[in-house]
């Protein structure tokens, strides 16, 4: 037997089959009687209505301390049966409660999901806005806890081909305005052989075709196998501009206004036997890996080092006596007296793209997926980690494996999440053999004129 407050009555309580105040003793008889009541006693079970789909994370620094990073939902309304209305509904007059979903994580990915939720606010939750959930009151912790398992259907994008009855690395896809991958990887398995044989040109059936990397799908977690088993595939609905990593291939290498990948600020090799006034009928010298250009050059070519002019430039000054110019990006600058400033473009002996990833890791070993677009524009096998900086002083190693960065953390104090900034580098596709390629004096002069064309009227 419980007691409850009657609205507008400040002199007595009303008996009730449920409530927050338990009646320990009551004077015999009917009507208004004395009783001993233990206040703030809670029912053991209750139904709550969730106010939103955005689960929050616990804070160990709160007062009292909370489970750090674990999913909670504040401002939940209790749901009751209203006899006069013959229906159930959320009670707007009751106090709001916070409920916790401590069993809302799959076993193998529990730490990764908590880290993802803490760093991004995104969670593959089972319940969302206006859902009704059963909860029980945990006397030991003093918290309402959801009586339901984790979400065992996950969207994913393959990071590598999935072969028949095989396993592949995948990236979790969550909804945050769009259905796009997030920084959490897990393995999916084809448990039923979902692939059809490939049809050959002769009409006969060939071998089974793997599902290519980049394919989207659904997977369900099964307890008997402890695996995420694929049951549906699709092309995905993530906008093409979305990316799971924080950067994209270097703009200085892909922008039409930037320096072509093979342009050198100085000639790598200037043959002394090639005069600057060589006749147009004589072919220009090129490296063995590049064909000679047959394109006329009445105007400066957009890629002077790859397509040199067929006529010698007017400049008669030997290359050895003139300095090389430098490609720049010209940007608005408030500090400059002219209103603009130049940034010099970085140069290397090879044509490379760089990318930057940021991620938060908890486990000692973690796989972080690399943007598939970045992998596609680089030579296969050329992408490497060239920098990895943690936010705390802990040993860390990183290596590229199967389209992902394999991160290993050394011995550390505690198991706090570690924020990493990772720099990747890879050789641009089609330029694997281009390292310090040879150029001619004609190409050097044409390149200088092309660079100086950004400075009309200037000699330098």
Coordinates of C-alpha atoms in Angstrom, one line a residue:
X1 CA 0.0 0.0 0.0
X2 CA 1.3 3.4 -0.9
X3 CA 0.3 7.0 -0.3
X4 CA 0.1 9.8 -2.8
X5 CA -0.3 13.6 -2.7
X6 CA -3.8 14.9 -3.6
X7 CA -3.6 18.2 -5.5
X8 CA -4.7 21.1 -3.4
X9 CA -4.7 19.1 -0.1
X10 CA -1.9 19.9 2.2
X11 CA -3.3 18.2 5.3
X12 CA -3.4 14.5 4.3
X13 CA -2.3 11.9 1.8
X14 CA -4.5 9.4 -0.2
X15 CA -3.9 5.7 -0.3
X16 CA -2.9 4.2 -3.6
X17 CA -1.9 0.8 -5.0
X18 CA 1.3 2.5 -6.3
X19 CA 3.3 5.6 -5.6
X20 CA 6.5 6.9 -4.2
X21 CA 5.6 6.9 -0.5
X22 CA 5.1 3.5 1.2
X23 CA 2.7 3.1 4.1
X24 CA 4.5 1.2 6.9
X25 CA 1.6 1.3 9.4
X26 CA -2.0 2.6 9.3
X27 CA -4.5 3.1 12.1
X28 CA -7.4 0.6 11.7
X29 CA -10.6 1.7 10.2
X30 CA -11.9 3.8 7.3
X31 CA -11.8 7.5 6.7
X32 CA -9.0 9.9 7.8
X33 CA -6.5 7.9 9.9
X34 CA -3.0 8.3 11.2
X35 CA -0.3 6.3 9.4
X36 CA 3.5 6.0 9.3
X37 CA 4.8 6.7 5.8
X38 CA 8.3 6.3 4.4
X39 CA 8.6 9.1 1.9
X40 CA 10.4 8.9 -1.5
X41 CA 9.9 5.1 -1.9
X42 CA 9.7 4.3 -5.6
X43 CA 7.9 1.6 -7.5
X44 CA 10.1 -1.2 -8.7
X45 CA 8.9 -1.0 -12.3
X46 CA 7.5 1.8 -14.5
X47 CA 7.0 2.8 -18.1
X48 CA 8.5 6.0 -19.4
X49 CA 8.1 8.1 -22.5
X50 CA 11.3 9.3 -24.1
X51 CA 11.4 13.0 -25.1
X52 CA 13.8 12.7 -28.0
X53 CA 16.0 10.4 -30.1
X54 CA 19.2 12.1 -28.9
X55 CA 20.7 10.0 -26.0
X56 CA 23.1 11.9 -23.8
X57 CA 26.3 10.6 -22.1
X58 CA 26.9 10.2 -18.4
X59 CA 29.5 12.5 -16.7
X60 CA 31.8 11.2 -14.0
X61 CA 32.3 14.8 -12.9
X62 CA 28.6 15.3 -12.1
X63 CA 27.3 15.5 -8.5
X64 CA 26.6 12.7 -7.8
X65 CA 29.1 11.0 -10.2
X66 CA 27.5 9.2 -13.2
X67 CA 28.7 6.3 -15.4
X68 CA 31.2 8.0 -17.6
X69 CA 30.1 8.0 -21.3
X70 CA 27.1 5.6 -20.8
X71 CA 23.8 6.4 -22.5
X72 CA 21.1 8.3 -20.5
X73 CA 17.9 10.1 -21.4
X74 CA 16.8 13.0 -19.2
X75 CA 13.3 14.5 -18.9
X76 CA 11.3 11.2 -19.4
X77 CA 7.6 11.3 -18.5
X78 CA 6.1 8.4 -16.5
X79 CA 3.2 6.6 -18.3
X80 CA 0.1 5.6 -16.3
X81 CA -3.3 4.1 -16.9
X82 CA -6.0 6.7 -16.4
X83 CA -9.2 5.0 -15.3
X84 CA -11.5 7.9 -16.1
X85 CA -10.1 8.0 -19.7
X86 CA -9.8 4.2 -20.1
X87 CA -6.3 4.7 -21.7
X88 CA -2.6 4.9 -21.1
X89 CA -0.7 8.2 -21.6
X90 CA 2.3 10.1 -20.4
X91 CA 1.6 12.1 -17.2
X92 CA 2.5 15.7 -17.6
X93 CA 2.0 16.5 -13.9
X94 CA 4.5 14.0 -12.6
X95 CA 8.2 14.7 -12.0
X96 CA 10.5 14.0 -14.9
X97 CA 13.0 11.2 -14.6
X98 CA 16.4 10.2 -16.2
X99 CA 16.6 6.7 -17.5
X100 CA 19.8 4.8 -18.3
X101 CA 20.3 2.1 -21.0
X102 CA 23.3 0.3 -19.6
X103 CA 22.7 -2.9 -21.6
X104 CA 22.3 -0.9 -24.9
X105 CA 25.6 -2.0 -26.4
X106 CA 26.7 -5.1 -28.3
X107 CA 29.4 -7.1 -26.5
X108 CA 32.4 -6.8 -28.8
X109 CA 31.7 -3.2 -29.9
X110 CA 30.7 -1.9 -26.4
X111 CA 33.8 0.3 -25.8
X112 CA 33.9 1.6 -29.4
X113 CA 30.2 2.6 -29.3
X114 CA 30.7 4.4 -25.9
X115 CA 33.7 6.2 -27.4
X116 CA 31.8 7.2 -30.5
X117 CA 28.9 8.4 -28.5
X118 CA 31.1 10.5 -26.2
X119 CA 33.0 12.1 -29.1
X120 CA 30.2 12.6 -31.6
X121 CA 26.9 12.4 -29.8
X122 CA 25.8 9.6 -32.2
X123 CA 24.6 6.3 -31.0
X124 CA 23.0 3.2 -32.7
X125 CA 20.2 3.3 -30.1
X126 CA 17.2 1.0 -29.9
X127 CA 14.8 3.6 -28.7
X128 CA 14.0 7.2 -29.7
X129 CA 11.5 10.0 -29.5
X130 CA 8.0 9.1 -28.1
X131 CA 9.0 5.5 -27.5
X132 CA 7.6 3.9 -24.3
X133 CA 10.2 1.8 -22.5
X134 CA 9.9 -0.5 -19.5
X135 CA 12.3 0.5 -16.7
X136 CA 13.1 -0.8 -13.2
X137 CA 14.5 1.1 -10.2
X138 CA 18.0 0.0 -9.3
X139 CA 18.1 0.6 -5.5
X140 CA 21.9 0.0 -5.4
X141 CA 22.7 2.7 -8.0
X142 CA 19.7 4.9 -7.4
X143 CA 18.8 5.0 -11.1
X144 CA 16.0 4.0 -13.5
X145 CA 17.4 1.5 -16.0
X146 CA 15.8 0.4 -19.3
X147 CA 14.7 -3.2 -19.4
X148 CA 15.6 -3.9 -23.1
X149 CA 18.6 -5.2 -25.1
X150 CA 20.8 -3.3 -27.5
X151 CA 19.9 -2.5 -31.1
X152 CA 21.0 -5.6 -33.0
X153 CA 20.3 -4.4 -36.6
X154 CA 23.1 -2.1 -37.9
X155 CA 23.5 -0.3 -41.2
X156 CA 27.0 -0.5 -42.7
X157 CA 29.2 0.3 -45.6
X158 CA 31.8 -2.2 -46.7
X159 CA 35.5 -1.1 -46.5
X160 CA 36.7 -4.1 -48.4
X161 CA 35.2 -6.7 -50.7
X162 CA 32.9 -9.3 -49.1
X163 CA 33.4 -12.8 -50.6
X164 CA 30.8 -15.6 -50.5
X165 CA 30.5 -17.0 -46.9
X166 CA 33.4 -14.7 -46.0
X167 CA 34.1 -11.8 -43.6
X168 CA 34.8 -8.2 -44.4
X169 CA 35.5 -5.0 -42.5
X170 CA 32.6 -2.5 -42.5
X171 CA 31.9 1.0 -41.2
X172 CA 28.8 1.8 -39.1
X173 CA 26.2 4.0 -40.8
X174 CA 24.1 6.3 -38.6
X175 CA 21.4 8.9 -39.3
X176 CA 22.4 12.5 -38.5
X177 CA 20.3 14.3 -41.1
X178 CA 21.8 11.9 -43.7
X179 CA 22.6 8.2 -43.7
X180 CA 26.4 8.3 -43.7
X181 CA 29.3 6.3 -42.2
X182 CA 30.8 7.2 -38.8
X183 CA 34.2 6.5 -37.2
X184 CA 33.4 3.0 -36.0
X185 CA 34.4 -0.2 -37.7
X186 CA 33.2 -3.8 -37.2
X187 CA 33.3 -7.1 -39.1
X188 CA 30.3 -8.4 -41.1
X189 CA 29.9 -12.0 -42.4
X190 CA 27.9 -13.6 -45.2
X191 CA 26.4 -16.5 -43.4
X192 CA 24.0 -17.7 -46.1
X193 CA 25.9 -17.2 -49.4
X194 CA 23.9 -14.3 -50.7
X195 CA 25.9 -13.9 -53.9
X196 CA 24.8 -15.0 -57.4
X197 CA 27.3 -16.6 -59.9
X198 CA 28.7 -14.1 -62.4
X199 CA 27.5 -14.5 -65.9
X200 CA 30.3 -14.8 -68.5
X201 CA 30.3 -13.5 -72.0
X202 CA 29.4 -17.0 -73.3
X203 CA 26.3 -17.1 -71.1
X204 CA 27.7 -19.7 -68.7
X205 CA 28.0 -19.1 -65.0
X206 CA 31.3 -18.1 -63.7
X207 CA 32.5 -18.0 -60.2
X208 CA 30.7 -16.1 -57.4
X209 CA 31.3 -12.4 -57.5
X210 CA 32.4 -10.6 -54.3
X211 CA 30.4 -7.6 -53.2
X212 CA 32.7 -4.6 -53.8
X213 CA 33.9 -2.2 -51.1
X214 CA 31.7 0.8 -50.8
X215 CA 28.4 -1.2 -50.9
X216 CA 25.9 -0.4 -48.1
X217 CA 23.8 -2.9 -46.3
X218 CA 22.1 -4.2 -43.1
X219 CA 23.5 -6.8 -40.7
X220 CA 22.0 -8.4 -37.6
X221 CA 23.9 -9.6 -34.6
X222 CA 23.2 -13.3 -33.8
X223 CA 24.0 -14.6 -30.3
X224 CA 24.9 -18.2 -31.5
X225 CA 27.7 -17.0 -33.8
X226 CA 28.5 -13.7 -32.0
X227 CA 28.7 -12.1 -35.5
X228 CA 27.1 -9.4 -37.5
X229 CA 25.4 -11.4 -40.4
X230 CA 24.5 -9.6 -43.6
X231 CA 20.9 -9.8 -44.8
X232 CA 20.4 -6.9 -47.2
X233 CA 22.6 -4.8 -49.6
X234 CA 22.2 -1.5 -51.4
X235 CA 23.9 1.5 -53.0
X236 CA 23.5 3.8 -50.0
X237 CA 22.0 7.2 -49.6
X238 CA 24.9 9.2 -48.2
X239 CA 25.6 12.4 -50.3
X240 CA 28.7 12.0 -52.4
X241 CA 30.4 15.0 -50.7
X242 CA 30.2 13.3 -47.2
X243 CA 33.3 11.8 -45.8
X244 CA 34.1 9.7 -42.7
X245 CA 37.5 11.3 -42.3
X246 CA 38.0 15.0 -41.4
X247 CA 40.0 15.8 -44.6
X248 CA 40.0 15.1 -48.3
X249 CA 42.7 14.7 -50.9
X250 CA 44.9 17.7 -51.0
X251 CA 43.3 20.6 -52.8
X252 CA 46.7 21.8 -54.1
X253 CA 47.0 18.6 -56.1
X254 CA 43.5 18.4 -57.5
X255 CA 42.5 22.1 -58.1
X256 CA 42.8 23.2 -61.8
X257 CA 44.4 26.5 -60.6
X258 CA 47.1 24.7 -58.7
X259 CA 50.5 23.7 -60.0
X260 CA 50.3 20.5 -62.1
X261 CA 51.6 17.5 -60.3
X262 CA 54.8 17.1 -62.3
X263 CA 55.8 20.8 -62.4
X264 CA 59.3 21.5 -60.9
X265 CA 60.3 24.8 -59.6
X266 CA 63.8 24.0 -60.9
X267 CA 64.8 21.7 -63.8
X268 CA 65.9 18.4 -62.5
X269 CA 68.3 18.0 -65.4
X270 CA 69.2 20.6 -68.1
X271 CA 71.1 19.0 -70.9
X272 CA 73.9 21.2 -72.0
X273 CA 73.5 20.1 -75.6
X274 CA 70.0 21.5 -75.9
X275 CA 70.1 25.3 -76.8
X276 CA 67.2 27.5 -75.9
X277 CA 66.6 28.3 -79.6
X278 CA 66.2 24.8 -80.8
X279 CA 64.1 24.5 -84.0
X280 CA 60.5 23.5 -83.7
X281 CA 61.0 20.4 -85.9
X282 CA 63.3 18.9 -83.3
X283 CA 61.4 16.9 -80.7
X284 CA 61.8 17.9 -77.1
X285 CA 63.6 15.6 -74.7
X286 CA 61.4 13.8 -72.2
X287 CA 61.9 11.1 -69.7
X288 CA 61.5 7.5 -70.9
X289 CA 58.3 7.1 -69.0
X290 CA 56.5 10.0 -70.8
X291 CA 55.7 10.3 -74.6
X292 CA 56.9 13.4 -76.4
X293 CA 54.2 16.0 -76.9
X294 CA 52.9 16.7 -80.4
X295 CA 50.6 19.6 -79.3
X296 CA 51.4 23.0 -80.7
X297 CA 52.0 25.8 -78.2
X298 CA 51.0 29.2 -79.5
X299 CA 49.6 29.8 -76.0
X300 CA 51.2 28.6 -72.8
X301 CA 50.0 25.1 -72.0
X302 CA 48.0 24.5 -68.8
X303 CA 50.6 21.8 -68.0
X304 CA 53.9 23.1 -69.4
X305 CA 56.1 20.4 -68.0
X306 CA 54.0 17.7 -69.7
X307 CA 53.3 19.5 -73.0
X308 CA 56.2 21.8 -73.8
X309 CA 55.9 24.5 -76.5
X310 CA 57.0 23.4 -80.0
X311 CA 58.6 26.7 -80.5
X312 CA 61.4 28.0 -78.3
X313 CA 60.4 30.9 -76.0
X314 CA 61.7 34.3 -76.7
X315 CA 63.9 34.4 -73.7
X316 CA 67.5 33.8 -74.7
X317 CA 68.8 33.9 -71.1
X318 CA 70.5 30.7 -70.2
X319 CA 68.7 28.7 -67.5
X320 CA 71.8 28.5 -65.3
X321 CA 71.8 32.3 -65.0
X322 CA 68.2 32.9 -64.0
X323 CA 66.4 31.9 -60.8
X324 CA 63.4 29.6 -60.7
X325 CA 60.0 31.1 -59.8
X326 CA 57.6 29.5 -57.3
X327 CA 53.9 28.6 -57.6
X328 CA 51.7 30.3 -55.1
X329 CA 48.1 30.5 -53.9
X330 CA 47.0 34.1 -53.7
X331 CA 44.4 34.7 -50.9
X332 CA 42.7 37.8 -49.4
X333 CA 44.7 39.0 -46.4
X334 CA 43.6 41.8 -44.0
X335 CA 47.2 42.4 -42.8
X336 CA 48.6 43.0 -46.3
X337 CA 48.8 46.6 -47.6
X338 CA 47.7 45.3 -51.0
X339 CA 44.8 43.3 -49.5
X340 CA 46.2 40.0 -50.8
X341 CA 49.1 37.6 -49.8
X342 CA 50.8 34.6 -51.4
X343 CA 51.2 31.2 -49.9
X344 CA 53.9 29.0 -51.5
X345 CA 52.8 25.6 -52.7
X346 CA 54.7 22.7 -51.1
X347 CA 56.8 20.6 -53.5
X348 CA 58.1 17.1 -53.3
X349 CA 60.1 14.7 -55.5
X350 CA 56.9 12.6 -55.9
X351 CA 53.3 13.5 -56.6
X352 CA 51.5 12.9 -53.4
X353 CA 48.1 13.5 -51.8
X354 CA 47.8 14.0 -48.0
X355 CA 44.8 13.6 -45.7
X356 CA 44.1 14.2 -42.0
X357 CA 42.0 12.0 -39.8
X358 CA 40.8 12.7 -36.2
X359 CA 39.4 9.9 -34.0
X360 CA 38.8 9.0 -30.4
X361 CA 39.9 5.5 -29.3
X362 CA 39.5 3.5 -26.1
X363 CA 40.7 0.0 -26.8
X364 CA 44.4 -0.9 -27.0
X365 CA 43.9 -1.9 -30.6
X366 CA 41.4 -0.1 -33.0
X367 CA 40.8 -0.1 -36.7
X368 CA 39.9 3.4 -38.1
X369 CA 38.5 3.4 -41.6
X370 CA 40.2 5.6 -44.2
X371 CA 38.0 7.7 -46.6
X372 CA 37.4 5.4 -49.6
X373 CA 37.6 8.4 -51.9
X374 CA 41.1 9.1 -50.7
X375 CA 42.1 5.4 -51.2
X376 CA 40.7 5.4 -54.7
X377 CA 42.8 8.4 -56.0
X378 CA 46.0 7.0 -54.6
X379 CA 48.2 4.2 -56.0
X380 CA 47.3 0.8 -54.4
X381 CA 49.6 0.1 -51.5
X382 CA 51.1 3.6 -51.4
X383 CA 49.0 5.0 -48.6
X384 CA 50.9 5.3 -45.3
X385 CA 50.7 6.9 -41.9
X386 CA 53.2 9.7 -41.8
X387 CA 52.1 11.2 -38.4
X388 CA 50.0 10.2 -35.4
X389 CA 49.7 12.5 -32.4
X390 CA 47.7 11.7 -29.3
X391 CA 46.2 14.3 -26.9
X392 CA 47.8 12.5 -24.0
X393 CA 51.4 11.4 -23.5
X394 CA 51.0 7.7 -24.4
X395 CA 53.0 5.5 -26.8
X396 CA 51.0 4.9 -30.0
X397 CA 51.7 3.1 -33.2
X398 CA 49.7 3.2 -36.5
X399 CA 49.8 1.4 -39.8
X400 CA 47.6 1.1 -42.8
X401 CA 45.9 -2.3 -43.3
X402 CA 43.1 -3.1 -45.7
X403 CA 41.8 0.4 -46.1
X404 CA 41.9 1.2 -42.4
X405 CA 44.5 2.6 -39.9
X406 CA 45.4 0.0 -37.3
X407 CA 46.1 1.9 -34.1
X408 CA 47.9 0.3 -31.2
X409 CA 48.2 2.1 -27.8
X410 CA 51.0 1.4 -25.4
X411 CA 50.9 1.2 -21.7
X412 CA 48.8 4.0 -20.2
X413 CA 47.4 5.2 -16.9
X414 CA 43.8 4.2 -16.9
X415 CA 41.4 3.5 -19.8
X416 CA 40.4 7.1 -20.7
X417 CA 39.6 7.8 -24.3
X418 CA 42.6 9.0 -26.4
X419 CA 42.0 11.6 -29.1
X420 CA 44.3 11.1 -32.2
X421 CA 45.2 13.3 -35.1
X422 CA 46.5 11.1 -37.9
X423 CA 48.2 12.3 -41.2
X424 CA 48.1 10.0 -44.2
X425 CA 50.1 10.3 -47.4
X426 CA 49.8 8.4 -50.7
X427 CA 51.2 8.6 -54.2
X428 CA 48.7 9.9 -56.7
X429 CA 47.3 7.2 -59.0
X430 CA 49.2 7.1 -62.3
X431 CA 52.4 8.6 -60.9
X432 CA 54.0 5.6 -59.2
X433 CA 57.2 5.9 -61.2
X434 CA 57.5 9.7 -61.2
X435 CA 60.4 10.6 -58.8
X436 CA 62.6 13.5 -59.8
X437 CA 61.6 13.1 -63.5
X438 CA 63.9 14.7 -66.1
X439 CA 62.9 17.9 -67.9
X440 CA 64.4 19.9 -70.7
X441 CA 65.5 23.6 -70.8
X442 CA 62.5 24.3 -73.1
X443 CA 60.2 22.9 -70.4
X444 CA 61.9 24.8 -67.7
X445 CA 61.5 28.2 -69.5
X446 CA 57.9 27.4 -70.5
X447 CA 57.2 26.5 -66.9
X448 CA 58.7 29.8 -65.6
X449 CA 56.5 31.8 -68.1
X450 CA 53.4 29.9 -67.0
X451 CA 54.1 30.7 -63.3
X452 CA 54.9 34.3 -64.0
X453 CA 51.7 34.7 -66.0
X454 CA 50.0 35.2 -62.6
X455 CA 51.9 38.4 -62.1
X456 CA 51.1 40.7 -65.1
X457 CA 53.8 43.3 -65.7
X458 CA 56.1 41.9 -63.1
X459 CA 59.6 40.6 -63.9
X460 CA 59.7 38.4 -60.8

